[in-house]
CSV table of C-alpha atoms in Angstrom, one decimal:
chain,number,residue,atom,x,y,z
H,81,MET,CA,-12.1,-22.5,13.7
H,82,LYS,CA,-12.0,-19.8,16.3
H,83,ILE,CA,-14.8,-17.2,16.4
H,84,TYR,CA,-14.6,-13.9,18.2
H,85,LEU,CA,-17.9,-13.2,19.9
H,86,ALA,CA,-18.3,-9.4,19.6
H,87,GLY,CA,-21.3,-7.7,21.2
H,88,PRO,CA,-22.7,-5.5,23.9
H,89,GLU,CA,-23.3,-8.5,26.2
H,90,VAL,CA,-20.2,-7.4,28.1
H,91,PHE,CA,-22.3,-4.5,29.5
H,92,LEU,CA,-25.1,-6.8,30.8
H,93,PRO,CA,-25.3,-7.7,34.5
H,94,ASP,CA,-24.9,-11.5,33.6
H,95,ALA,CA,-22.2,-11.0,31.0
H,96,ASP,CA,-20.1,-14.0,32.1
H,97,ALA,CA,-23.1,-16.4,31.9
H,98,ILE,CA,-24.1,-15.1,28.5
H,99,GLY,CA,-20.5,-15.6,27.3
H,100,GLU,CA,-20.5,-19.2,28.6
H,101,ARG,CA,-23.8,-19.8,26.8
H,102,LYS,CA,-22.5,-18.4,23.5
H,103,LYS,CA,-19.3,-20.4,23.8
H,104,ALA,CA,-21.2,-23.6,24.5
H,105,LEU,CA,-23.3,-23.0,21.3
H,106,CYS,CA,-20.1,-22.6,19.4
H,107,SER,CA,-18.7,-25.9,20.7
H,108,GLN,CA,-22.0,-27.6,19.8
H,109,TYR,CA,-21.5,-26.6,16.1
H,110,GLY,CA,-17.8,-27.5,16.0
H,111,PHE,CA,-16.3,-24.0,16.6
H,112,GLU,CA,-14.3,-22.4,19.4
H,113,GLY,CA,-15.8,-19.2,20.8
H,114,LEU,CA,-13.6,-16.4,22.1
H,115,PHE,CA,-15.5,-14.0,24.4
H,116,PRO,CA,-14.1,-10.6,25.2
H,117,LEU,CA,-14.3,-11.3,29.0
H,118,ASP,CA,-12.1,-14.4,28.6
H,119,THR,CA,-9.0,-12.3,29.2
H,120,GLN,CA,-9.1,-11.3,32.8
H,121,ILE,CA,-7.4,-7.9,33.1
H,122,ALA,CA,-6.0,-7.0,36.6
H,123,GLU,CA,-6.7,-3.5,37.8
H,124,GLN,CA,-3.9,-1.2,36.7
H,125,ARG,CA,-2.6,2.0,38.3
H,126,SER,CA,-5.3,4.1,36.8
H,127,ALA,CA,-8.8,3.3,35.4
H,128,ARG,CA,-7.5,4.7,32.1
H,129,ASP,CA,-4.6,2.1,32.0
H,130,THR,CA,-7.1,-0.7,32.8
H,131,GLY,CA,-9.3,0.4,29.9
H,132,LEU,CA,-6.5,0.6,27.5
H,133,MET,CA,-5.2,-2.8,28.5
H,134,ILE,CA,-8.7,-4.3,27.9
H,135,SER,CA,-8.6,-2.8,24.4
H,136,GLU,CA,-5.2,-4.4,23.7
H,137,ALA,CA,-6.3,-7.8,25.0
H,138,ASN,CA,-9.5,-7.7,22.8
H,139,GLU,CA,-7.4,-6.7,19.7
H,140,THR,CA,-5.1,-9.7,20.4
H,141,LEU,CA,-8.1,-12.0,20.8
H,142,ILE,CA,-9.5,-10.8,17.4
H,143,ARG,CA,-6.2,-11.3,15.7
H,144,GLU,CA,-6.2,-15.0,17.0
H,145,ALA,CA,-9.7,-15.6,15.7
H,146,ASP,CA,-10.5,-16.9,12.2
H,147,MET,CA,-13.8,-14.9,12.0
H,148,VAL,CA,-16.1,-12.7,14.0
H,149,ILE,CA,-19.8,-13.0,14.7
H,150,ALA,CA,-21.1,-9.7,16.0
H,151,ASN,CA,-24.3,-9.0,18.0
H,152,LEU,CA,-25.4,-5.9,16.1
H,153,THR,CA,-28.7,-5.5,18.0
H,154,PRO,CA,-29.2,-1.7,18.5
H,155,PHE,CA,-27.6,-0.6,21.7
H,156,ARG,CA,-28.3,2.8,23.3
H,157,GLY,CA,-29.7,4.2,20.0
H,158,ALA,CA,-30.6,3.3,16.5
H,159,SER,CA,-27.3,1.5,15.7
H,160,ALA,CA,-25.2,-1.3,17.0
H,161,ASP,CA,-22.8,-0.7,19.9
H,162,VAL,CA,-19.7,1.3,18.7
H,163,GLY,CA,-17.2,-1.0,20.5
H,164,THR,CA,-18.6,-4.0,18.6
H,165,VAL,CA,-18.6,-2.0,15.3
H,166,TYR,CA,-14.9,-1.0,15.9
H,167,GLU,CA,-14.1,-4.7,16.3
H,168,LEU,CA,-16.0,-5.6,13.2
H,169,GLY,CA,-14.0,-3.1,11.2
H,170,LEU,CA,-10.7,-4.2,12.8
H,171,ALA,CA,-11.3,-7.8,11.8
H,172,ARG,CA,-12.3,-6.8,8.3
H,173,GLY,CA,-9.1,-4.8,8.0
H,174,MET,CA,-7.2,-7.9,9.1
H,175,GLY,CA,-8.8,-9.8,6.2
H,176,LYS,CA,-11.1,-12.0,8.2
H,177,THR,CA,-14.7,-12.9,7.4
H,178,ILE,CA,-17.1,-11.0,9.6
H,179,HIS,CA,-20.7,-12.0,10.3
H,180,GLY,CA,-23.4,-10.2,12.2
H,181,TYR,CA,-26.9,-10.7,13.5
H,182,SER,CA,-29.5,-8.4,15.1
H,183,ASN,CA,-32.3,-9.3,17.4
H,184,ASP,CA,-34.3,-6.3,16.1
H,185,PRO,CA,-35.6,-6.7,12.5
H,186,THR,CA,-36.9,-3.1,12.3
H,187,PRO,CA,-35.5,-1.5,9.2
H,188,TYR,CA,-32.6,0.9,9.9
H,189,THR,CA,-34.3,3.9,8.4
H,190,LEU,CA,-37.3,3.5,10.7
H,191,ARG,CA,-35.1,3.0,13.7
H,192,VAL,CA,-33.3,6.3,13.1
H,193,LEU,CA,-36.7,8.0,12.7
H,194,ASP,CA,-37.8,6.4,16.0
H,195,HIS,CA,-34.7,7.6,17.9
H,196,CYS,CA,-33.9,10.9,16.2
H,197,GLY,CA,-37.2,12.2,14.9
H,198,ALA,CA,-37.9,13.9,11.6
H,199,ALA,CA,-36.9,17.3,10.3
H,200,SER,CA,-40.6,17.8,9.4
H,201,ALA,CA,-43.8,15.8,9.4
H,202,ASP,CA,-43.9,15.9,5.6
H,203,GLN,CA,-40.8,14.5,4.1
H,204,THR,CA,-40.1,13.0,0.6
H,205,ALA,CA,-38.7,9.5,0.4
H,206,GLY,CA,-35.0,9.7,-0.6
H,207,GLU,CA,-34.7,13.0,1.2
H,208,LEU,CA,-35.3,12.0,4.8
H,209,ARG,CA,-33.6,14.1,7.5
H,210,ASP,CA,-33.7,13.7,11.3
H,211,ALA,CA,-34.7,16.4,13.8
H,212,ASP,CA,-31.2,17.8,13.7
H,213,GLY,CA,-31.3,18.0,9.9
H,214,TYR,CA,-28.8,15.1,9.4
H,215,LYS,CA,-29.5,12.9,6.4
H,216,ILE,CA,-31.1,9.5,7.2
H,217,GLU,CA,-29.7,6.6,5.2
H,218,GLU,CA,-32.4,5.0,2.9
H,219,PHE,CA,-30.5,2.0,1.4
H,220,GLU,CA,-32.8,-0.7,2.7
H,221,LEU,CA,-29.9,-2.0,4.8
H,222,HIS,CA,-29.8,-3.2,8.5
H,223,ASP,CA,-27.5,-0.5,9.8
H,224,ASN,CA,-25.0,2.1,8.6
H,225,LEU,CA,-23.9,1.1,5.1
H,226,MET,CA,-20.3,0.6,6.1
H,227,ILE,CA,-21.5,-2.2,8.5
H,228,ASP,CA,-23.7,-4.1,6.0
H,229,GLY,CA,-21.2,-3.5,3.2
H,230,GLY,CA,-18.2,-4.7,5.2
H,231,ILE,CA,-20.0,-7.9,6.2
H,232,LEU,CA,-21.1,-8.7,2.7
H,233,HIS,CA,-17.8,-7.8,1.0
H,234,SER,CA,-16.0,-10.0,3.5
H,235,GLY,CA,-18.1,-13.0,2.4
H,236,GLY,CA,-20.1,-12.9,5.7
H,237,GLN,CA,-23.7,-13.0,6.6
H,238,PHE,CA,-25.9,-10.4,8.4
H,239,LEU,CA,-28.9,-12.2,9.8
H,240,LEU,CA,-32.0,-10.7,11.4
H,241,ALA,CA,-34.2,-12.3,14.1
H,242,GLN,CA,-37.7,-13.1,12.8
H,243,LYS,CA,-39.3,-11.3,15.7
H,244,LYS,CA,-37.8,-8.6,17.9
H,245,ALA,CA,-36.0,-10.3,20.9
H,246,ALA,CA,-33.9,-9.3,23.9
H,247,ILE,CA,-30.4,-8.1,23.2
H,248,GLU,CA,-29.0,-11.3,24.8
H,249,SER,CA,-31.3,-13.7,22.9
H,250,THR,CA,-29.2,-16.3,21.1
H,251,ALA,CA,-31.7,-17.6,18.5
H,252,ALA,CA,-30.3,-15.5,15.5
H,253,PHE,CA,-26.8,-16.1,16.7
H,254,GLU,CA,-27.4,-19.9,16.7
H,255,GLU,CA,-28.8,-19.6,13.2
H,256,VAL,CA,-25.5,-18.0,12.0
H,257,LEU,CA,-23.6,-20.9,13.6
H,258,ILE,CA,-25.9,-23.4,11.8
H,259,ARG,CA,-25.3,-21.8,8.4
H,260,LEU,CA,-21.6,-21.7,9.0
H,261,SER,CA,-21.5,-25.4,10.1
H,262,ARG,CA,-23.1,-26.6,6.8
K,269,MET,CA,0.8,11.5,2.8
K,270,LYS,CA,-2.9,10.8,2.2
K,271,ILE,CA,-5.3,11.2,5.0
K,272,TYR,CA,-8.8,9.6,4.9
K,273,LEU,CA,-11.3,12.1,6.5
K,274,ALA,CA,-13.7,9.9,8.4
K,275,GLY,CA,-16.7,11.5,10.1
K,276,PRO,CA,-20.4,12.1,10.2
K,277,GLU,CA,-20.1,15.3,8.0
K,278,VAL,CA,-21.4,13.2,5.1
K,279,PHE,CA,-24.9,13.4,6.8
K,280,LEU,CA,-24.9,17.2,7.0
K,281,PRO,CA,-26.8,19.4,4.5
K,282,ASP,CA,-23.5,21.1,3.4
K,283,ALA,CA,-21.5,17.9,3.3
K,284,ASP,CA,-19.6,18.7,0.1
K,285,ALA,CA,-18.6,22.2,1.3
K,286,ILE,CA,-17.3,20.8,4.6
K,287,GLY,CA,-15.3,18.2,2.7
K,288,GLU,CA,-13.7,20.9,0.6
K,289,ARG,CA,-12.8,22.9,3.7
K,290,LYS,CA,-11.2,19.9,5.4
K,291,LYS,CA,-9.3,19.0,2.2
K,292,ALA,CA,-8.0,22.6,1.9
K,293,LEU,CA,-6.8,22.4,5.5
K,294,CYS,CA,-5.0,19.2,4.7
K,295,SER,CA,-3.2,20.8,1.8
K,296,GLN,CA,-2.3,23.8,3.9
K,297,TYR,CA,-0.3,21.5,6.2
K,298,GLY,CA,1.2,19.4,3.4
K,299,PHE,CA,-1.2,16.5,3.3
K,300,GLU,CA,-3.7,15.2,0.8
K,301,GLY,CA,-7.2,14.7,2.2
K,302,LEU,CA,-9.5,12.0,0.9
K,303,PHE,CA,-13.2,12.7,1.7
K,304,PRO,CA,-15.8,9.9,1.5
K,305,LEU,CA,-17.9,11.9,-1.0
K,306,ASP,CA,-14.9,12.2,-3.4
K,307,THR,CA,-16.1,9.0,-5.0
K,308,GLN,CA,-19.3,9.7,-6.9
K,309,ILE,CA,-21.4,6.6,-7.0
K,310,ALA,CA,-24.0,6.4,-9.7
K,311,GLU,CA,-27.4,5.2,-8.6
K,312,GLN,CA,-27.6,1.4,-9.0
K,313,ARG,CA,-30.6,-0.8,-9.8
K,314,SER,CA,-31.7,-0.8,-6.1
K,315,ALA,CA,-31.0,1.5,-3.1
K,316,ARG,CA,-29.4,-1.5,-1.5
K,317,ASP,CA,-26.9,-1.9,-4.3
K,318,THR,CA,-26.1,1.8,-4.2
K,319,GLY,CA,-25.4,1.6,-0.5
K,320,LEU,CA,-23.2,-1.4,-0.9
K,321,MET,CA,-21.2,0.3,-3.7
K,322,ILE,CA,-20.6,3.4,-1.5
K,323,SER,CA,-19.3,1.0,1.2
K,324,GLU,CA,-16.9,-0.6,-1.3
K,325,ALA,CA,-15.7,2.8,-2.6
K,326,ASN,CA,-15.0,4.0,1.0
K,327,GLU,CA,-13.1,0.9,1.9
K,328,THR,CA,-11.0,1.3,-1.2
K,329,LEU,CA,-10.3,5.0,-0.3
K,330,ILE,CA,-9.2,3.9,3.2
K,331,ARG,CA,-6.9,1.3,1.7
K,332,GLU,CA,-5.3,4.1,-0.4
K,333,ALA,CA,-4.8,6.4,2.6
K,334,ASP,CA,-1.7,6.4,4.8
K,335,MET,CA,-3.7,7.3,7.9
K,336,VAL,CA,-7.1,8.3,9.1
K,337,ILE,CA,-8.3,11.4,11.0
K,338,ALA,CA,-11.8,10.7,12.4
K,339,ASN,CA,-14.4,13.2,13.6
K,340,LEU,CA,-15.5,11.4,16.7
K,341,THR,CA,-17.8,14.1,18.0
K,342,PRO,CA,-20.9,12.3,19.4
K,343,PHE,CA,-23.5,11.7,16.8
K,344,ARG,CA,-27.1,10.6,17.5
K,345,GLY,CA,-26.2,9.6,21.0
K,346,ALA,CA,-23.3,9.4,23.5
K,347,SER,CA,-20.8,7.9,21.1
K,348,ALA,CA,-19.2,8.7,17.8
K,349,ASP,CA,-21.0,7.8,14.5
K,350,VAL,CA,-20.9,4.0,13.9
K,351,GLY,CA,-19.9,4.3,10.3
K,352,THR,CA,-16.9,6.4,11.3
K,353,VAL,CA,-16.0,4.0,14.0
K,354,TYR,CA,-16.2,1.0,11.6
K,355,GLU,CA,-13.7,2.9,9.3
K,356,LEU,CA,-11.4,3.6,12.2
K,357,GLY,CA,-11.3,-0.1,13.1
K,358,LEU,CA,-10.9,-1.0,9.4
K,359,ALA,CA,-7.8,1.2,9.0
K,360,ARG,CA,-6.4,-0.1,12.3
K,361,GLY,CA,-6.8,-3.6,11.1
K,362,MET,CA,-4.9,-2.6,7.9
K,363,GLY,CA,-2.0,-1.5,10.1
K,364,LYS,CA,-2.5,2.2,9.5
K,365,THR,CA,-2.1,5.0,12.1
K,366,ILE,CA,-5.5,6.3,13.2
K,367,HIS,CA,-6.2,9.7,14.8
K,368,GLY,CA,-9.4,11.1,16.2
K,369,TYR,CA,-10.8,14.4,17.5
K,370,SER,CA,-14.1,15.3,19.2
K,371,ASN,CA,-15.7,18.7,19.4
K,372,ASP,CA,-17.4,17.7,22.7
K,373,PRO,CA,-14.9,17.5,25.6
K,374,THR,CA,-17.6,16.1,28.0
K,375,PRO,CA,-16.2,12.9,29.6
K,376,TYR,CA,-17.7,9.8,28.1
K,377,THR,CA,-19.1,8.5,31.4
K,378,LEU,CA,-21.1,11.7,31.8
K,379,ARG,CA,-22.3,11.6,28.2
K,380,VAL,CA,-23.7,8.1,28.6
K,381,LEU,CA,-25.5,9.2,31.8
K,382,ASP,CA,-26.9,12.2,30.0
K,383,HIS,CA,-28.2,10.1,27.1
K,384,CYS,CA,-29.2,6.9,28.8
K,385,GLY,CA,-30.1,7.8,32.4
K,386,ALA,CA,-29.0,6.0,35.5
K,387,ALA,CA,-30.2,2.7,37.0
K,388,SER,CA,-31.0,4.6,40.3
K,389,ALA,CA,-30.3,8.0,41.7
K,390,ASP,CA,-27.8,6.6,44.2
K,391,GLN,CA,-25.0,4.7,42.5
K,392,THR,CA,-21.5,3.8,43.6
K,393,ALA,CA,-18.5,5.0,41.5
K,394,GLY,CA,-17.2,2.0,39.6
K,395,GLU,CA,-20.6,0.4,39.5
K,396,LEU,CA,-22.5,2.8,37.3
K,397,ARG,CA,-25.4,1.4,35.2
K,398,ASP,CA,-27.7,3.1,32.8
K,399,ALA,CA,-31.5,3.1,33.0
K,400,ASP,CA,-31.5,-0.3,31.2
K,401,GLY,CA,-29.1,-1.8,33.7
K,402,TYR,CA,-26.2,-1.8,31.2
K,403,LYS,CA,-22.8,-1.1,32.6
K,404,ILE,CA,-21.4,2.4,32.0
K,405,GLU,CA,-17.7,2.5,31.2
K,406,GLU,CA,-15.7,4.4,33.8
K,407,PHE,CA,-12.2,4.4,32.4
K,408,GLU,CA,-11.7,8.1,32.1
K,409,LEU,CA,-11.6,7.8,28.3
K,410,HIS,CA,-13.2,9.8,25.5
K,411,ASP,CA,-15.5,7.1,24.1
K,412,ASN,CA,-15.8,3.3,24.2
K,413,LEU,CA,-12.4,1.9,25.2
K,414,MET,CA,-11.9,0.1,21.9
K,415,ILE,CA,-11.9,3.5,20.2
K,416,ASP,CA,-9.5,5.2,22.6
K,417,GLY,CA,-7.3,2.1,22.8
K,418,GLY,CA,-7.1,1.5,19.1
K,419,ILE,CA,-6.0,5.1,18.4
K,420,LEU,CA,-3.3,5.0,21.1
K,421,HIS,CA,-2.0,1.6,20.2
K,422,SER,CA,-1.7,2.6,16.6
K,423,GLY,CA,0.5,5.5,17.6
K,424,GLY,CA,-2.3,8.0,16.9
K,425,GLN,CA,-3.7,11.0,18.9
K,426,PHE,CA,-7.3,11.5,20.2
K,427,LEU,CA,-7.7,15.3,20.6
K,428,LEU,CA,-10.6,17.1,22.4
K,429,ALA,CA,-11.9,20.6,21.6
K,430,GLN,CA,-11.2,23.0,24.5
K,431,LYS,CA,-14.9,24.1,24.4
K,432,LYS,CA,-17.9,22.2,23.0
K,433,ALA,CA,-18.3,23.2,19.3
K,434,ALA,CA,-20.6,22.3,16.4
K,435,ILE,CA,-20.1,18.8,14.9
K,436,GLU,CA,-18.6,20.4,11.7
K,437,SER,CA,-16.2,22.8,13.5
K,438,THR,CA,-12.6,22.2,12.3
K,439,ALA,CA,-10.6,23.8,15.1
K,440,ALA,CA,-9.7,20.4,16.8
K,441,PHE,CA,-9.2,18.8,13.4
K,442,GLU,CA,-6.7,21.6,12.4
K,443,GLU,CA,-4.9,21.0,15.7
K,444,VAL,CA,-4.4,17.4,14.8
K,445,LEU,CA,-3.0,18.5,11.4
K,446,ILE,CA,-0.7,20.9,13.1
K,447,ARG,CA,0.7,18.2,15.4
K,448,LEU,CA,1.2,15.8,12.5
K,449,SER,CA,3.0,18.4,10.4
K,450,ARG,CA,5.6,19.0,13.1
């Protein structure tokens, strides 16, 4: 079983080492991990062409995979990394099982309030709005409902770290692998 | 041709009115617009169940659509709304053509720097990192490369507003419809 390892680790300084660590964990539980940086893309004529070629290579890697495990730890805001979320949707549209984990167990509603403020100090539950007046989701889910829903409807799991941990921590990731190997 | 109208408009106070306006524009150019709030979901036993049912209804609506036009105007950060991006990936995985537009023409690299700062004042082009040390994409694209790449590889268009406009502005959206109706 091949698992595509989606996540914002590709933006970290030690991305390759993290990828190797996650792939080694996959092997340990009987899976083959596919990491986005496995496909080395040569520099193209323009930066734009290089970017588009990386996208194509990642889509191909996801098509090859049997399932996805996505690192959905908040990245640059209250929600998961958009590139990771695109890949999760893509795999779901292809009919694959998608799984996710987050190293931040803070409820989504609180995370949005933390990052985006509140429309006013005194708000009614069920009617929360952020400082821009945008509705804040109050569904007791881990992120935007399309993410939680997609994972659950695909038959996947969305696991939370017990305590907040660094974005590259692999404890919750390993817990997903353990459950899948049972 | 049915077009699923993905976007963060669902979080705006006048979401229903915006949906009606976008659907009327679709009709004007010979299309049928499907808006996420078209499916009225009754409140379930728990908030969680309601959220998951909305997700299921939206996935069904996307499956019914022939294509997607996503409002990819930055939402709560440098990138597009994650729910919208999930839906874009989902439709792409289902083999549909996906289109996008943004009411903010600021290049993505600059938007990330604006929102997330820089690792240091003096950085080399091609090596940009944000204040957390995370790599900043420099591919001259409009958002994370998976978004731009997915749209282009599906045969779709990613259009930018000529001048920065409100998130609910429909000028760039209408321009996508005009191009599709030709």
